[in-house]
């Protein structure tokens, strides 16, 4: 079994475990703020994934949202970046609209990405250079769109802050419509699927984007930070993912005019894992 096939298999197994244990009482804790939640299910799922990876590939490195690999500073060798439950607020409040995300890099280069929409039993996956799939169906390459005919996804929390509101409100006003799904992994998957045209957010950790980055790029999406720069899988980033034409329009007309402000944000504490 290849590393890619193994990644898909453990994501499916972890999702099955989550579905089986949904009726059990959750232990909910907060992390950086009252809305940054973690549950016993997040922690148990990360342990399950890490244990399976380490049993099979003991020389591989792992970064996980719930604590594994926080001392890793190099992408040498095989590096797994995992989010056991991306969309924990959705998981706690809705018991749906959350996903398991796995991104794998080899010597800093993309190798494979897996996103498992647990409750809908939809597995998005891609091996670099070989296209992206939803379950066993290969996804078509994305069509180009202009902002005026595009649906975008953006966390509305960024509209409560003065300078980011100034950047983002014109995008929302020009777009055909805006959405917020509450799971970065699913946002990437939905861009890859073509049901939204862009996902824009100011702050994501590596585990939030590592799996989706690979899947989206395999269908022709352009993924960068909001300065148009390549994402660093070892650090937090701002995110702009869209089809090629829309990415160019958003970058040139709406984001780069705020380049000095964005550079200040990128140099701040959030840019470090």
mmCIF file of C-alpha atoms in Angstrom:
data_model
loop_
_atom_site.group_PDB
_atom_site.id
_atom_site.type_symbol
_atom_site.label_atom_id
_atom_site.label_comp_id
_atom_site.label_asym_id
_atom_site.label_seq_id
_atom_site.Cartn_x
_atom_site.Cartn_y
_atom_site.Cartn_z
ATOM 1 C CA UNK A 1 0.000 0.000 0.000
ATOM 2 C CA UNK A 2 1.388 3.400 -0.955
ATOM 3 C CA UNK A 3 1.653 6.248 1.537
ATOM 4 C CA UNK A 4 -1.182 7.954 -0.355
ATOM 5 C CA UNK A 5 -3.504 4.937 -0.082
ATOM 6 C CA UNK A 6 -2.556 4.516 3.564
ATOM 7 C CA UNK A 7 -3.485 8.155 4.280
ATOM 8 C CA UNK A 8 -6.906 7.653 2.737
ATOM 9 C CA UNK A 9 -7.467 4.466 4.719
ATOM 10 C CA UNK A 10 -6.680 5.961 8.120
ATOM 11 C CA UNK A 11 -8.845 9.016 7.414
ATOM 12 C CA UNK A 12 -11.790 6.706 6.681
ATOM 13 C CA UNK A 13 -11.123 4.664 9.818
ATOM 14 C CA UNK A 14 -10.860 7.781 11.978
ATOM 15 C CA UNK A 15 -14.118 9.086 10.547
ATOM 16 C CA UNK A 16 -15.841 5.801 11.274
ATOM 17 C CA UNK A 17 -14.689 6.011 14.894
ATOM 18 C CA UNK A 18 -16.068 9.546 15.193
ATOM 19 C CA UNK A 19 -19.482 8.527 13.826
ATOM 20 C CA UNK A 20 -19.644 5.551 16.193
ATOM 21 C CA UNK A 21 -18.912 7.730 19.233
ATOM 22 C CA UNK A 22 -21.101 10.731 18.443
ATOM 23 C CA UNK A 23 -23.689 9.711 21.023
ATOM 24 C CA UNK A 24 -21.140 9.817 23.837
ATOM 25 C CA UNK A 25 -20.793 12.907 26.003
ATOM 26 C CA UNK A 26 -18.249 15.427 24.762
ATOM 27 C CA UNK A 27 -15.703 17.036 27.048
ATOM 28 C CA UNK A 28 -15.290 20.557 25.691
ATOM 29 C CA UNK A 29 -12.409 22.874 26.564
ATOM 30 C CA UNK A 30 -11.286 26.260 25.276
ATOM 31 C CA UNK A 31 -7.843 27.139 23.919
ATOM 32 C CA UNK A 32 -6.817 30.650 22.841
ATOM 33 C CA UNK A 33 -10.276 32.215 23.385
ATOM 34 C CA UNK A 34 -13.810 31.161 24.410
ATOM 35 C CA UNK A 35 -14.709 30.330 20.795
ATOM 36 C CA UNK A 36 -11.547 28.301 20.123
ATOM 37 C CA UNK A 37 -12.797 24.907 21.218
ATOM 38 C CA UNK A 38 -11.202 21.513 21.549
ATOM 39 C CA UNK A 39 -12.965 18.311 22.548
ATOM 40 C CA UNK A 40 -11.891 14.913 23.791
ATOM 41 C CA UNK A 41 -12.835 13.677 20.298
ATOM 42 C CA UNK A 42 -10.312 16.030 18.646
ATOM 43 C CA UNK A 43 -7.588 14.755 20.938
ATOM 44 C CA UNK A 44 -8.513 11.074 20.623
ATOM 45 C CA UNK A 45 -8.712 11.302 16.835
ATOM 46 C CA UNK A 46 -5.291 12.931 16.618
ATOM 47 C CA UNK A 47 -3.802 10.211 18.816
ATOM 48 C CA UNK A 48 -5.452 7.552 16.638
ATOM 49 C CA UNK A 49 -4.014 9.060 13.437
ATOM 50 C CA UNK A 50 -0.551 9.681 14.896
ATOM 51 C CA UNK A 51 -0.321 6.170 16.322
ATOM 52 C CA UNK A 52 -1.243 4.588 12.970
ATOM 53 C CA UNK A 53 1.285 6.737 11.089
ATOM 54 C CA UNK A 54 4.066 6.054 13.587
ATOM 55 C CA UNK A 55 3.376 2.314 13.586
ATOM 56 C CA UNK A 56 3.665 2.161 9.800
ATOM 57 C CA UNK A 57 6.203 4.913 9.098
ATOM 58 C CA UNK A 58 8.271 5.426 12.265
ATOM 59 C CA UNK A 59 10.729 7.754 10.527
ATOM 60 C CA UNK A 60 8.058 10.176 9.293
ATOM 61 C CA UNK A 61 7.427 13.503 11.050
ATOM 62 C CA UNK A 62 3.988 14.671 12.148
ATOM 63 C CA UNK A 63 2.495 18.060 13.002
ATOM 64 C CA UNK A 64 -0.989 17.975 14.521
ATOM 65 C CA UNK A 65 -3.317 20.696 15.704
ATOM 66 C CA UNK A 66 -3.649 19.230 19.180
ATOM 67 C CA UNK A 67 0.034 19.258 20.050
ATOM 68 C CA UNK A 68 2.084 16.770 18.054
ATOM 69 C CA UNK A 69 5.216 18.087 16.389
ATOM 70 C CA UNK A 70 5.221 21.650 17.687
ATOM 71 C CA UNK A 71 9.034 21.543 17.842
ATOM 72 C CA UNK A 72 9.386 20.645 14.138
ATOM 73 C CA UNK A 73 11.223 23.356 12.205
ATOM 74 C CA UNK A 74 12.223 21.471 9.049
ATOM 75 C CA UNK A 75 10.227 19.896 6.224
ATOM 76 C CA UNK A 76 12.981 17.384 5.415
ATOM 77 C CA UNK A 77 11.824 13.825 4.807
ATOM 78 C CA UNK A 78 8.137 12.949 4.944
ATOM 79 C CA UNK A 79 6.029 15.417 6.910
ATOM 80 C CA UNK A 80 2.388 14.756 7.788
ATOM 81 C CA UNK A 81 0.271 17.761 8.806
ATOM 82 C CA UNK A 82 -3.046 16.723 10.312
ATOM 83 C CA UNK A 83 -6.174 18.289 11.707
ATOM 84 C CA UNK A 84 -8.239 15.592 13.431
ATOM 85 C CA UNK A 85 -11.432 17.669 13.362
ATOM 86 C CA UNK A 86 -11.384 20.810 11.252
ATOM 87 C CA UNK A 87 -14.484 22.796 12.151
ATOM 88 C CA UNK A 88 -14.719 21.952 15.849
ATOM 89 C CA UNK A 89 -17.402 24.606 16.452
ATOM 90 C CA UNK A 90 -19.538 22.936 13.790
ATOM 91 C CA UNK A 91 -18.782 19.539 15.307
ATOM 92 C CA UNK A 92 -19.888 20.686 18.767
ATOM 93 C CA UNK A 93 -22.982 22.644 17.719
ATOM 94 C CA UNK A 94 -24.148 20.816 14.588
ATOM 95 C CA UNK A 95 -22.441 17.413 14.526
ATOM 96 C CA UNK A 96 -21.850 18.004 10.830
ATOM 97 C CA UNK A 97 -19.869 20.300 8.498
ATOM 98 C CA UNK A 98 -16.488 19.216 9.869
ATOM 99 C CA UNK A 99 -13.665 17.218 8.317
ATOM 100 C CA UNK A 100 -10.476 15.293 8.916
ATOM 101 C CA UNK A 101 -7.607 16.927 7.034
ATOM 102 C CA UNK A 102 -4.253 15.366 6.149
ATOM 103 C CA UNK A 103 -1.511 16.962 4.076
ATOM 104 C CA UNK A 104 1.719 15.116 3.295
ATOM 105 C CA UNK A 105 4.924 16.754 2.081
ATOM 106 C CA UNK A 106 8.226 15.187 1.028
ATOM 107 C CA UNK A 107 11.325 17.317 1.459
ATOM 108 C CA UNK A 108 9.102 20.386 1.429
ATOM 109 C CA UNK A 109 7.281 19.455 -1.787
ATOM 110 C CA UNK A 110 3.604 18.489 -2.004
ATOM 111 C CA UNK A 111 2.966 14.760 -2.004
ATOM 112 C CA UNK A 112 -0.697 14.125 -1.145
ATOM 113 C CA UNK A 113 -3.776 15.642 0.436
ATOM 114 C CA UNK A 114 -6.849 14.054 2.018
ATOM 115 C CA UNK A 115 -10.000 15.728 3.337
ATOM 116 C CA UNK A 116 -12.740 13.516 4.762
ATOM 117 C CA UNK A 117 -16.200 15.038 5.193
ATOM 118 C CA UNK A 118 -17.090 12.612 7.957
ATOM 119 C CA UNK A 119 -20.863 12.913 8.216
ATOM 120 C CA UNK A 120 -21.443 12.958 4.452
ATOM 121 C CA UNK A 121 -18.902 10.166 3.854
ATOM 122 C CA UNK A 122 -17.153 12.177 1.141
ATOM 123 C CA UNK A 123 -13.430 11.662 0.700
ATOM 124 C CA UNK A 124 -11.600 14.363 -1.245
ATOM 125 C CA UNK A 125 -8.072 13.319 -2.121
ATOM 126 C CA UNK A 126 -5.165 14.004 -4.439
ATOM 127 C CA UNK A 127 -1.662 12.779 -5.140
ATOM 128 C CA UNK A 128 0.508 15.559 -6.539
ATOM 129 C CA UNK A 129 0.524 15.559 -10.323
ATOM 130 C CA UNK A 130 -2.244 12.965 -10.670
ATOM 131 C CA UNK A 131 -5.450 14.970 -10.292
ATOM 132 C CA UNK A 132 -7.979 15.277 -7.490
ATOM 133 C CA UNK A 133 -10.879 13.011 -6.638
ATOM 134 C CA UNK A 134 -14.131 12.950 -4.718
ATOM 135 C CA UNK A 135 -14.388 9.342 -3.578
ATOM 136 C CA UNK A 136 -13.553 7.498 -6.834
ATOM 137 C CA UNK A 137 -14.655 10.239 -9.255
ATOM 138 C CA UNK A 138 -11.965 12.433 -10.755
ATOM 139 C CA UNK A 139 -12.722 16.138 -10.426
ATOM 140 C CA UNK A 140 -12.648 18.283 -13.582
ATOM 141 C CA UNK A 141 -10.339 21.254 -13.940
ATOM 142 C CA UNK A 142 -11.840 24.496 -12.688
ATOM 143 C CA UNK A 143 -13.508 27.005 -14.973
ATOM 144 C CA UNK A 144 -12.400 30.612 -14.759
ATOM 145 C CA UNK A 145 -14.804 33.195 -13.359
ATOM 146 C CA UNK A 146 -14.931 36.917 -12.711
ATOM 147 C CA UNK A 147 -15.730 38.210 -9.236
ATOM 148 C CA UNK A 148 -19.129 39.572 -10.307
ATOM 149 C CA UNK A 149 -20.268 36.044 -11.163
ATOM 150 C CA UNK A 150 -18.474 34.281 -8.289
ATOM 151 C CA UNK A 151 -19.517 32.900 -4.940
ATOM 152 C CA UNK A 152 -16.816 33.393 -2.330
ATOM 153 C CA UNK A 153 -16.323 32.035 1.154
ATOM 154 C CA UNK A 154 -15.071 34.317 3.895
ATOM 155 C CA UNK A 155 -15.256 34.309 7.685
ATOM 156 C CA UNK A 156 -17.462 37.298 8.610
ATOM 157 C CA UNK A 157 -15.397 37.884 11.757
ATOM 158 C CA UNK A 158 -12.825 39.688 9.592
ATOM 159 C CA UNK A 159 -15.466 42.304 8.764
ATOM 160 C CA UNK A 160 -15.555 43.448 12.398
ATOM 161 C CA UNK A 161 -12.000 44.823 12.232
ATOM 162 C CA UNK A 162 -11.467 48.277 10.705
ATOM 163 C CA UNK A 163 -8.626 47.710 8.241
ATOM 164 C CA UNK A 164 -9.673 44.227 7.176
ATOM 165 C CA UNK A 165 -13.234 45.443 6.713
ATOM 166 C CA UNK A 166 -11.892 48.111 4.376
ATOM 167 C CA UNK A 167 -10.162 45.398 2.340
ATOM 168 C CA UNK A 168 -12.887 42.805 2.288
ATOM 169 C CA UNK A 169 -16.225 44.656 2.065
ATOM 170 C CA UNK A 170 -15.622 45.710 -1.583
ATOM 171 C CA UNK A 171 -14.959 42.058 -2.449
ATOM 172 C CA UNK A 172 -18.240 40.965 -0.887
ATOM 173 C CA UNK A 173 -20.173 43.792 -2.505
ATOM 174 C CA UNK A 174 -18.812 42.945 -5.944
ATOM 175 C CA UNK A 175 -19.163 39.160 -5.698
ATOM 176 C CA UNK A 176 -22.390 37.461 -6.667
ATOM 177 C CA UNK A 177 -22.683 36.169 -3.089
ATOM 178 C CA UNK A 178 -20.674 35.200 -0.011
ATOM 179 C CA UNK A 179 -20.753 32.175 2.284
ATOM 180 C CA UNK A 180 -19.147 31.002 5.507
ATOM 181 C CA UNK A 181 -18.873 27.255 6.126
ATOM 182 C CA UNK A 182 -16.833 27.153 9.325
ATOM 183 C CA UNK A 183 -14.311 24.569 8.142
ATOM 184 C CA UNK A 184 -11.249 25.648 6.188
ATOM 185 C CA UNK A 185 -10.698 22.120 4.900
ATOM 186 C CA UNK A 186 -14.198 21.994 3.454
ATOM 187 C CA UNK A 187 -13.764 25.481 1.982
ATOM 188 C CA UNK A 188 -10.731 24.217 0.053
ATOM 189 C CA UNK A 189 -12.686 21.123 -1.002
ATOM 190 C CA UNK A 190 -15.625 23.224 -2.191
ATOM 191 C CA UNK A 191 -13.325 25.386 -4.312
ATOM 192 C CA UNK A 192 -11.871 22.198 -5.811
ATOM 193 C CA UNK A 193 -15.389 20.919 -6.435
ATOM 194 C CA UNK A 194 -16.371 24.200 -8.087
ATOM 195 C CA UNK A 195 -19.339 24.963 -5.832
ATOM 196 C CA UNK A 196 -17.587 28.088 -4.560
ATOM 197 C CA UNK A 197 -15.092 30.066 -6.595
ATOM 198 C CA UNK A 198 -12.778 31.419 -3.911
ATOM 199 C CA UNK A 199 -11.910 31.070 -0.252
ATOM 200 C CA UNK A 200 -10.356 34.077 1.466
ATOM 201 C CA UNK A 201 -9.194 34.236 5.049
ATOM 202 C CA UNK A 202 -6.572 36.128 6.956
ATOM 203 C CA UNK A 203 -5.249 33.513 9.338
ATOM 204 C CA UNK A 204 -4.857 29.762 8.973
ATOM 205 C CA UNK A 205 -2.487 27.329 10.656
ATOM 206 C CA UNK A 206 -0.701 24.659 8.597
ATOM 207 C CA UNK A 207 -3.108 21.927 9.687
ATOM 208 C CA UNK A 208 -6.021 24.013 8.383
ATOM 209 C CA UNK A 209 -4.708 24.263 4.821
ATOM 210 C CA UNK A 210 -2.163 21.475 4.218
ATOM 211 C CA UNK A 211 -4.597 18.885 2.858
ATOM 212 C CA UNK A 212 -6.735 21.343 0.924
ATOM 213 C CA UNK A 213 -3.764 23.084 -0.689
ATOM 214 C CA UNK A 214 -2.803 19.965 -2.637
ATOM 215 C CA UNK A 215 -6.356 19.030 -3.625
ATOM 216 C CA UNK A 216 -7.236 22.524 -4.873
ATOM 217 C CA UNK A 217 -4.065 22.922 -6.898
ATOM 218 C CA UNK A 218 -4.648 19.590 -8.630
ATOM 219 C CA UNK A 219 -7.780 21.005 -10.312
ATOM 220 C CA UNK A 220 -6.073 24.229 -11.375
ATOM 221 C CA UNK A 221 -6.795 26.492 -8.427
ATOM 222 C CA UNK A 222 -4.150 29.032 -7.489
ATOM 223 C CA UNK A 223 -3.322 28.951 -3.777
ATOM 224 C CA UNK A 224 -1.243 31.689 -2.168
ATOM 225 C CA UNK A 225 -1.205 34.061 0.723
ATOM 226 C CA UNK A 226 -2.916 37.400 0.179
ATOM 227 C CA UNK A 227 0.305 38.914 -1.140
ATOM 228 C CA UNK A 228 0.412 36.323 -3.893
ATOM 229 C CA UNK A 229 3.258 34.399 -2.259
ATOM 230 C CA UNK A 230 3.668 30.631 -1.894
ATOM 231 C CA UNK A 231 2.316 29.157 1.340
ATOM 232 C CA UNK A 232 4.805 27.936 3.924
ATOM 233 C CA UNK A 233 3.615 24.561 5.323
ATOM 234 C CA UNK A 234 5.472 25.160 8.598
ATOM 235 C CA UNK A 235 3.866 28.507 9.451
ATOM 236 C CA UNK A 236 0.502 30.207 9.606
ATOM 237 C CA UNK A 237 -0.568 32.092 6.505
ATOM 238 C CA UNK A 238 -3.255 34.295 5.102
ATOM 239 C CA UNK A 239 -5.106 32.475 2.345
ATOM 240 C CA UNK A 240 -6.333 33.254 -1.145
ATOM 241 C CA UNK A 241 -7.512 30.253 -3.153
ATOM 242 C CA UNK A 242 -9.433 30.660 -6.392
ATOM 243 C CA UNK A 243 -9.520 29.719 -10.040
ATOM 244 C CA UNK A 244 -6.730 31.374 -11.997
ATOM 245 C CA UNK A 245 -8.621 34.367 -13.427
ATOM 246 C CA UNK A 246 -10.404 35.164 -10.181
ATOM 247 C CA UNK A 247 -7.198 34.834 -8.162
ATOM 248 C CA UNK A 248 -5.526 37.428 -10.399
ATOM 249 C CA UNK A 249 -8.488 39.802 -10.115
ATOM 250 C CA UNK A 250 -8.735 39.546 -6.334
ATOM 251 C CA UNK A 251 -5.019 39.988 -5.864
ATOM 252 C CA UNK A 252 -4.535 42.929 -8.235
ATOM 253 C CA UNK A 253 -7.735 44.882 -7.634
ATOM 254 C CA UNK A 254 -8.587 44.229 -3.994
ATOM 255 C CA UNK A 255 -5.668 42.887 -1.933
ATOM 256 C CA UNK A 256 -2.374 44.269 -3.211
ATOM 257 C CA UNK A 257 -3.628 47.867 -2.825
ATOM 258 C CA UNK A 258 -3.378 47.020 0.901
ATOM 259 C CA UNK A 259 0.078 45.471 0.564
ATOM 260 C CA UNK A 260 1.698 47.556 3.312
ATOM 261 C CA UNK A 261 -1.031 46.643 5.769
ATOM 262 C CA UNK A 262 -0.877 42.962 4.810
ATOM 263 C CA UNK A 263 2.891 42.910 5.256
ATOM 264 C CA UNK A 264 2.480 44.286 8.769
ATOM 265 C CA UNK A 265 -0.013 41.541 9.539
ATOM 266 C CA UNK A 266 2.264 38.848 8.104
ATOM 267 C CA UNK A 267 5.178 40.047 10.199
ATOM 268 C CA UNK A 268 3.148 39.845 13.407
ATOM 269 C CA UNK A 269 2.834 37.004 15.932
ATOM 270 C CA UNK A 270 0.200 35.112 13.976
ATOM 271 C CA UNK A 271 2.714 34.253 11.258
ATOM 272 C CA UNK A 272 4.500 31.798 13.528
ATOM 273 C CA UNK A 273 3.209 28.326 14.212
#
